[in-house]
Each structure stands twice: as structure tokens, then as C-alpha cells.
PDB file of C-alpha atoms in Angstrom:
ATOM      1  CA  MET A   1     -16.315  10.903   7.572  1.00 55.00           C
ATOM      2  CA  THR A   2     -13.741  11.723  10.203  1.00 56.00           C
ATOM      3  CA  ARG A   3     -10.128  12.517   9.433  1.00 52.00           C
ATOM      4  CA  ARG A   4      -9.014   9.410  11.281  1.00 51.00           C
ATOM      5  CA  ALA A   5     -11.347   7.188   9.256  1.00 47.00           C
ATOM      6  CA  ARG A   6     -10.128   8.677   5.961  1.00 47.00           C
ATOM      7  CA  SER A   7      -6.529   8.139   7.062  1.00 48.00           C
ATOM      8  CA  TRP A   8      -7.231   4.503   7.945  1.00 40.00           C
ATOM      9  CA  LEU A   9      -9.144   3.855   4.691  1.00 45.00           C
ATOM     10  CA  GLY A  10      -6.246   5.299   2.666  1.00 50.00           C
ATOM     11  CA  ARG A  11      -3.984   2.660   4.148  1.00 46.00           C
ATOM     12  CA  VAL A  12      -6.228  -0.339   3.426  1.00 42.00           C
ATOM     13  CA  PRO A  13      -4.784  -1.055  -0.100  1.00 44.00           C
ATOM     14  CA  VAL A  14      -1.216  -0.938   1.203  1.00 40.00           C
ATOM     15  CA  VAL A  15      -2.070  -3.209   4.137  1.00 39.00           C
ATOM     16  CA  ALA A  16      -3.995  -5.627   1.892  1.00 41.00           C
ATOM     17  CA  CYS A  17      -1.102  -5.919  -0.562  1.00 39.00           C
ATOM     18  CA  SER A  18       1.414  -6.403   2.264  1.00 39.00           C
ATOM     19  CA  VAL A  19      -0.715  -9.145   3.812  1.00 33.00           C
ATOM     20  CA  ALA A  20      -1.040 -10.888   0.434  1.00 36.00           C
ATOM     21  CA  ILE A  21       2.740 -10.805  -0.048  1.00 35.00           C
ATOM     22  CA  VAL A  22       3.377 -12.195   3.449  1.00 33.00           C
ATOM     23  CA  LEU A  23       0.818 -14.970   3.041  1.00 34.00           C
ATOM     24  CA  SER A  24       2.175 -15.991  -0.353  1.00 36.00           C
ATOM     25  CA  GLY A  25       5.749 -16.155   0.959  1.00 39.00           C
ATOM     26  CA  VAL A  26       6.991 -14.285  -2.090  1.00 42.00           C
ATOM     27  CA  ALA A  27       9.272 -11.273  -1.972  1.00 41.00           C
ATOM     28  CA  PRO A  28       9.091  -8.725  -4.763  1.00 43.00           C
ATOM     29  CA  ALA A  29      11.253  -9.722  -7.738  1.00 41.00           C
ATOM     30  CA  ASP A  30      13.365  -6.584  -7.411  1.00 40.00           C
ATOM     31  CA  ALA A  31      13.896  -6.918  -3.631  1.00 43.00           C
ATOM     32  CA  ALA A  32      17.561  -6.716  -2.687  1.00 48.00           C
ATOM     33  CA  GLU A  33      19.031 -10.002  -1.499  1.00 56.00           C
ATOM     34  CA  SER A  34      20.890 -10.191   1.750  1.00 65.00           C
ATOM     35  CA  GLY A  35      23.046 -12.834   3.350  1.00 78.00           C
ATOM     36  CA  PRO A  36      25.980 -14.794   1.994  1.00 89.00           C
ATOM     37  CA  PHE A  37      23.959 -16.707  -0.674  1.00 95.00           C
ATOM     38  CA  GLY A  38      21.759 -15.632  -3.552  1.00 95.00           C
ATOM     39  CA  TRP A  39      19.811 -17.125  -6.438  1.00 96.00           C
ATOM     40  CA  PRO A  40      21.944 -18.842  -9.099  1.00 97.00           C
ATOM     41  CA  LEU A  41      19.706 -17.510 -11.906  1.00 96.00           C
ATOM     42  CA  ARG A  42      18.590 -13.956 -12.628  1.00 95.00           C
ATOM     43  CA  PRO A  43      15.887 -12.823 -12.642  1.00 94.00           C
ATOM     44  CA  ARG A  44      14.606 -14.877  -9.729  1.00 93.00           C
ATOM     45  CA  PRO A  45      13.488 -18.187 -11.237  1.00 94.00           C
ATOM     46  CA  THR A  46      10.395 -20.289 -10.707  1.00 90.00           C
ATOM     47  CA  VAL A  47      10.972 -23.414  -8.620  1.00 89.00           C
ATOM     48  CA  GLU A  48       9.737 -26.274 -10.793  1.00 87.00           C
ATOM     49  CA  ARG A  49      10.592 -29.096  -8.395  1.00 81.00           C
ATOM     50  CA  ARG A  50      11.364 -28.778  -4.704  1.00 83.00           C
ATOM     51  CA  PHE A  51      13.867 -30.551  -2.484  1.00 73.00           C
ATOM     52  CA  ASP A  52      12.776 -34.018  -1.265  1.00 71.00           C
ATOM     53  CA  LYS A  53      15.365 -35.282   1.205  1.00 73.00           C
ATOM     54  CA  PRO A  54      15.744 -39.023   1.139  1.00 68.00           C
ATOM     55  CA  GLU A  55      15.489 -40.879   4.450  1.00 70.00           C
ATOM     56  CA  ARG A  56      18.969 -42.285   3.773  1.00 68.00           C
ATOM     57  CA  ASN A  57      21.509 -40.893   1.275  1.00 62.00           C
ATOM     58  CA  TRP A  58      21.186 -43.969  -0.985  1.00 65.00           C
ATOM     59  CA  LEU A  59      17.360 -43.975  -1.076  1.00 56.00           C
ATOM     60  CA  PRO A  60      15.182 -42.220  -3.687  1.00 54.00           C
ATOM     61  CA  GLY A  61      14.565 -38.481  -3.296  1.00 56.00           C
ATOM     62  CA  HIS A  62      15.327 -35.176  -4.969  1.00 60.00           C
ATOM     63  CA  ARG A  63      18.623 -33.852  -3.636  1.00 73.00           C
ATOM     64  CA  GLY A  64      18.186 -30.304  -4.823  1.00 84.00           C
ATOM     65  CA  VAL A  65      15.729 -27.997  -6.537  1.00 89.00           C
ATOM     66  CA  ASP A  66      14.967 -27.508 -10.202  1.00 90.00           C
ATOM     67  CA  LEU A  67      14.812 -23.863 -11.299  1.00 94.00           C
ATOM     68  CA  ALA A  68      13.245 -22.783 -14.590  1.00 94.00           C
ATOM     69  CA  GLY A  69      15.606 -21.005 -16.910  1.00 94.00           C
ATOM     70  CA  ALA A  70      16.493 -20.487 -20.562  1.00 94.00           C
ATOM     71  CA  THR A  71      19.063 -22.245 -22.668  1.00 95.00           C
ATOM     72  CA  GLY A  72      22.252 -20.154 -22.714  1.00 96.00           C
ATOM     73  CA  GLN A  73      21.297 -18.201 -19.561  1.00 97.00           C
ATOM     74  CA  ALA A  74      24.154 -17.295 -17.234  1.00 98.00           C
ATOM     75  CA  VAL A  75      24.421 -19.464 -14.137  1.00 98.00           C
ATOM     76  CA  LEU A  76      25.837 -17.621 -11.110  1.00 98.00           C
ATOM     77  CA  ALA A  77      27.735 -18.838  -8.046  1.00 98.00           C
ATOM     78  CA  ALA A  78      25.239 -18.805  -5.192  1.00 97.00           C
ATOM     79  CA  GLY A  79      27.970 -17.795  -2.768  1.00 97.00           C
ATOM     80  CA  GLU A  80      31.684 -17.252  -2.271  1.00 97.00           C
ATOM     81  CA  GLY A  81      33.857 -20.322  -2.646  1.00 98.00           C
ATOM     82  CA  VAL A  82      36.282 -22.413  -4.725  1.00 98.00           C
ATOM     83  CA  VAL A  83      35.290 -24.416  -7.804  1.00 98.00           C
ATOM     84  CA  VAL A  84      36.160 -28.032  -7.018  1.00 97.00           C
ATOM     85  CA  PHE A  85      34.753 -29.632 -10.161  1.00 97.00           C
ATOM     86  CA  ALA A  86      33.869 -28.433 -13.640  1.00 98.00           C
ATOM     87  CA  GLY A  87      33.292 -31.280 -16.042  1.00 97.00           C
ATOM     88  CA  THR A  88      30.965 -34.116 -17.016  1.00 95.00           C
ATOM     89  CA  VAL A  89      29.288 -36.646 -14.747  1.00 93.00           C
ATOM     90  CA  ALA A  90      27.227 -39.408 -16.347  1.00 90.00           C
ATOM     91  CA  GLY A  91      27.048 -37.396 -19.562  1.00 91.00           C
ATOM     92  CA  LYS A  92      25.862 -34.202 -17.870  1.00 93.00           C
ATOM     93  CA  PRO A  93      27.918 -31.001 -17.508  1.00 96.00           C
ATOM     94  CA  VAL A  94      28.320 -30.140 -13.795  1.00 95.00           C
ATOM     95  CA  VAL A  95      29.969 -27.410 -11.706  1.00 98.00           C
ATOM     96  CA  SER A  96      30.577 -27.871  -7.977  1.00 97.00           C
ATOM     97  CA  ILE A  97      31.690 -25.184  -5.528  1.00 98.00           C
ATOM     98  CA  ASP A  98      32.982 -25.600  -1.989  1.00 96.00           C
ATOM     99  CA  HIS A  99      31.947 -22.823   0.376  1.00 96.00           C
ATOM    100  CA  PRO A 100      33.256 -22.005   3.866  1.00 93.00           C
ATOM    101  CA  GLY A 101      31.877 -24.177   6.643  1.00 90.00           C
ATOM    102  CA  GLY A 102      31.802 -27.488   4.772  1.00 91.00           C
ATOM    103  CA  LEU A 103      29.041 -26.663   2.292  1.00 94.00           C
ATOM    104  CA  ARG A 104      29.180 -27.723  -1.351  1.00 95.00           C
ATOM    105  CA  THR A 105      26.743 -26.548  -4.015  1.00 96.00           C
ATOM    106  CA  THR A 106      26.278 -28.183  -7.403  1.00 95.00           C
ATOM    107  CA  TYR A 107      24.815 -26.846 -10.655  1.00 97.00           C
ATOM    108  CA  GLU A 108      23.737 -28.947 -13.622  1.00 95.00           C
ATOM    109  CA  PRO A 109      23.411 -29.012 -16.600  1.00 95.00           C
ATOM    110  CA  VAL A 110      25.904 -26.155 -16.838  1.00 96.00           C
ATOM    111  CA  GLU A 111      28.544 -25.598 -19.506  1.00 97.00           C
ATOM    112  CA  ALA A 112      31.410 -24.377 -17.285  1.00 97.00           C
ATOM    113  CA  LYS A 113      33.124 -21.013 -17.835  1.00 97.00           C
ATOM    114  CA  VAL A 114      35.320 -21.648 -14.778  1.00 98.00           C
ATOM    115  CA  ALA A 115      37.973 -24.266 -13.997  1.00 98.00           C
ATOM    116  CA  ALA A 116      38.569 -26.308 -10.868  1.00 97.00           C
ATOM    117  CA  GLY A 117      40.599 -24.231  -8.428  1.00 97.00           C
ATOM    118  CA  SER A 118      38.982 -20.926  -9.448  1.00 97.00           C
ATOM    119  CA  ARG A 119      37.833 -18.613  -6.656  1.00 98.00           C
ATOM    120  CA  VAL A 120      34.323 -17.241  -7.156  1.00 98.00           C
ATOM    121  CA  SER A 121      32.212 -14.733  -5.290  1.00 97.00           C
ATOM    122  CA  ARG A 122      28.450 -14.597  -4.913  1.00 96.00           C
ATOM    123  CA  GLY A 123      26.924 -13.697  -8.252  1.00 96.00           C
ATOM    124  CA  SER A 124      30.023 -14.572 -10.340  1.00 96.00           C
ATOM    125  CA  PRO A 125      29.108 -16.223 -13.648  1.00 98.00           C
ATOM    126  CA  ILE A 126      30.238 -19.862 -13.566  1.00 98.00           C
ATOM    127  CA  GLY A 127      28.744 -21.096 -16.834  1.00 98.00           C
ATOM    128  CA  THR A 128      25.675 -21.221 -19.041  1.00 97.00           C
ATOM    129  CA  LEU A 129      22.582 -23.318 -18.679  1.00 96.00           C
ATOM    130  CA  VAL A 130      22.065 -26.023 -21.282  1.00 94.00           C
ATOM    131  CA  ALA A 131      18.820 -27.800 -22.136  1.00 89.00           C
ATOM    132  CA  GLY A 132      18.232 -31.396 -21.204  1.00 74.00           C
ATOM    133  CA  HIS A 133      17.414 -31.680 -17.523  1.00 73.00           C
ATOM    134  CA  GLU A 134      15.155 -34.700 -17.538  1.00 76.00           C
ATOM    135  CA  GLY A 135      11.771 -34.359 -15.864  1.00 73.00           C
ATOM    136  CA  CYS A 136      11.677 -30.555 -15.959  1.00 78.00           C
ATOM    137  CA  PRO A 137       8.622 -29.009 -17.621  1.00 79.00           C
ATOM    138  CA  ALA A 138      10.549 -25.838 -18.630  1.00 81.00           C
ATOM    139  CA  ALA A 139      12.657 -25.615 -21.781  1.00 81.00           C
ATOM    140  CA  ALA A 140      15.747 -25.579 -19.605  1.00 92.00           C
ATOM    141  CA  CYS A 141      16.101 -26.197 -15.861  1.00 93.00           C
ATOM    142  CA  LEU A 142      18.962 -25.726 -13.463  1.00 94.00           C
ATOM    143  CA  HIS A 143      19.275 -28.478 -10.908  1.00 92.00           C
ATOM    144  CA  TRP A 144      20.798 -26.726  -7.855  1.00 94.00           C
ATOM    145  CA  GLY A 145      21.916 -28.958  -5.033  1.00 92.00           C
ATOM    146  CA  ALA A 146      23.646 -28.501  -1.684  1.00 91.00           C
ATOM    147  CA  ARG A 147      25.219 -30.751   0.897  1.00 90.00           C
ATOM    148  CA  ARG A 148      27.135 -30.345   4.126  1.00 90.00           C
ATOM    149  CA  GLU A 149      29.958 -32.432   5.469  1.00 80.00           C
ATOM    150  CA  SER A 150      28.858 -33.232   9.009  1.00 70.00           C
ATOM    151  CA  GLY A 151      31.459 -33.750  11.691  1.00 62.00           C
ATOM    152  CA  ALA A 152      30.104 -37.112  12.761  1.00 61.00           C
ATOM    153  CA  HIS A 153      31.951 -39.814  10.791  1.00 61.00           C
ATOM    154  CA  ASN A 154      32.450 -37.427   7.827  1.00 65.00           C
ATOM    155  CA  ARG A 155      28.893 -38.012   6.666  1.00 75.00           C
ATOM    156  CA  ARG A 156      27.393 -35.992   3.864  1.00 81.00           C
ATOM    157  CA  GLU A 157      24.020 -34.472   4.522  1.00 85.00           C
ATOM    158  CA  TYR A 158      21.921 -33.177   1.624  1.00 86.00           C
ATOM    159  CA  VAL A 159      20.252 -29.875   2.464  1.00 88.00           C
ATOM    160  CA  ASP A 160      17.618 -27.784   0.746  1.00 89.00           C
ATOM    161  CA  PRO A 161      19.497 -25.063  -1.180  1.00 92.00           C
ATOM    162  CA  LEU A 162      16.529 -22.730  -0.831  1.00 91.00           C
ATOM    163  CA  GLY A 163      17.328 -22.664   2.901  1.00 89.00           C
ATOM    164  CA  LEU A 164      20.584 -20.885   2.025  1.00 91.00           C
ATOM    165  CA  LEU A 165      18.657 -17.873   0.813  1.00 91.00           C
ATOM    166  CA  HIS A 166      17.914 -15.294   3.485  1.00 73.00           C
ATOM    167  CA  GLU A 167      15.213 -13.250   1.888  1.00 56.00           C
ATOM    168  CA  VAL A 168      14.164 -10.019   3.526  1.00 48.00           C
ATOM    169  CA  PRO A 169      10.795 -10.627   5.152  1.00 52.00           C
ATOM    170  CA  VAL A 170       8.059  -8.047   4.717  1.00 52.00           C
ATOM    171  CA  ARG A 171       7.508  -6.164   7.972  1.00 58.00           C
ATOM    172  CA  LEU A 172       4.102  -4.686   8.611  1.00 64.00           C
ATOM    173  CA  LYS A 173       4.045  -1.376  10.432  1.00 65.00           C
ATOM    174  CA  PRO A 174       1.290  -0.457  12.887  1.00 72.00           C
ATOM    175  CA  LEU A 175      -1.572   1.665  11.510  1.00 68.00           C
ATOM    176  CA  GLU A 176      -1.203   4.145  14.288  1.00 70.00           C
ATOM    177  CA  PRO A 177       2.039   6.121  14.689  1.00 63.00           C
TER     178      PRO A 177
END
């Protein structure tokens, strides 16, 4: 076998693993996050239910994502901002944070450890996850939502909070130098 063939064959497992990661769309759990927003639970949680934007704000849909967690787990601010609400809505404990650029994120059910008016940075603990998010198959689930205030007629637009995460994509390098 030629030296070139041995060199290429030695790279096959690395290439195969890299391709599998790219095709699955999953970054390694210990990959460093970049960008202004990060996951509100650590370690990176499983997404139990995805965002399902309603056609109109008042129609049925799922205005956030449900992330599997554990009762008592720390919930973190996804990004820098100001806590605008920490209390109960319809019997559920909720924390809401306004971020620069007209974005608001919400976290429920979360027993708040912060008060309205508090400044938070990305990764700051804002409370603890409590059990009781209806419809979630995990013992405890964090419902993480996001919305933007659009300029047109001050309309609120629900957005997929997973879109706030800028995960580092895997880059494949050429086999030949």
C-alpha cells in the first residue's frame, strides 16, 4: 500500500465522524457557544417540543420550545438584558427578560431568583426549574419563548428561540494539504 493511500485511510474515521455530526445537525455537548445568546439550561438540553408559529398571534400554536430539565435545576438568562417580570401568570411562575433590539425572552415554570428591574448577563442564574409544565414527557421542562416588537404598528412577532443560538458549525478540511 502506498504512503498516500495509508495517509488517506487514516483519515477516514475522522471524516466519517465529521460527516455524521454535520448531517445530524448536532454540535458536541462541550462545544463553546458563541454569539450573544446561549442555552438557558446546562448541560445542553434535549428539545422535547419545537416552536410552531401560529398563522396569527391569537391562533393555536406553540410559541416557544420545551427543553427537558430536572426539578431544581438552575435556569440561566439566554442573553444580556433587564428582567421585566418575575412572578405568576395563570398560576405558573414566569420570568421575562427584555434584550437589546426589541427582543423579549420568557422562561416558565421558573421560581425566580431575580426581581423586575435586575440587569442580567448571558448565563446569569435567574431562577430554578419547577415541575409541572403540562404536555412535557420529561419530569420537568422549561418552556422558553421569544418575541420581537416589530416596528410596524407595534406588533409582536413570536420567533423560534432556537434561532437565537449561533452554534459553531463543523467545518470539514480538505484531505489534501
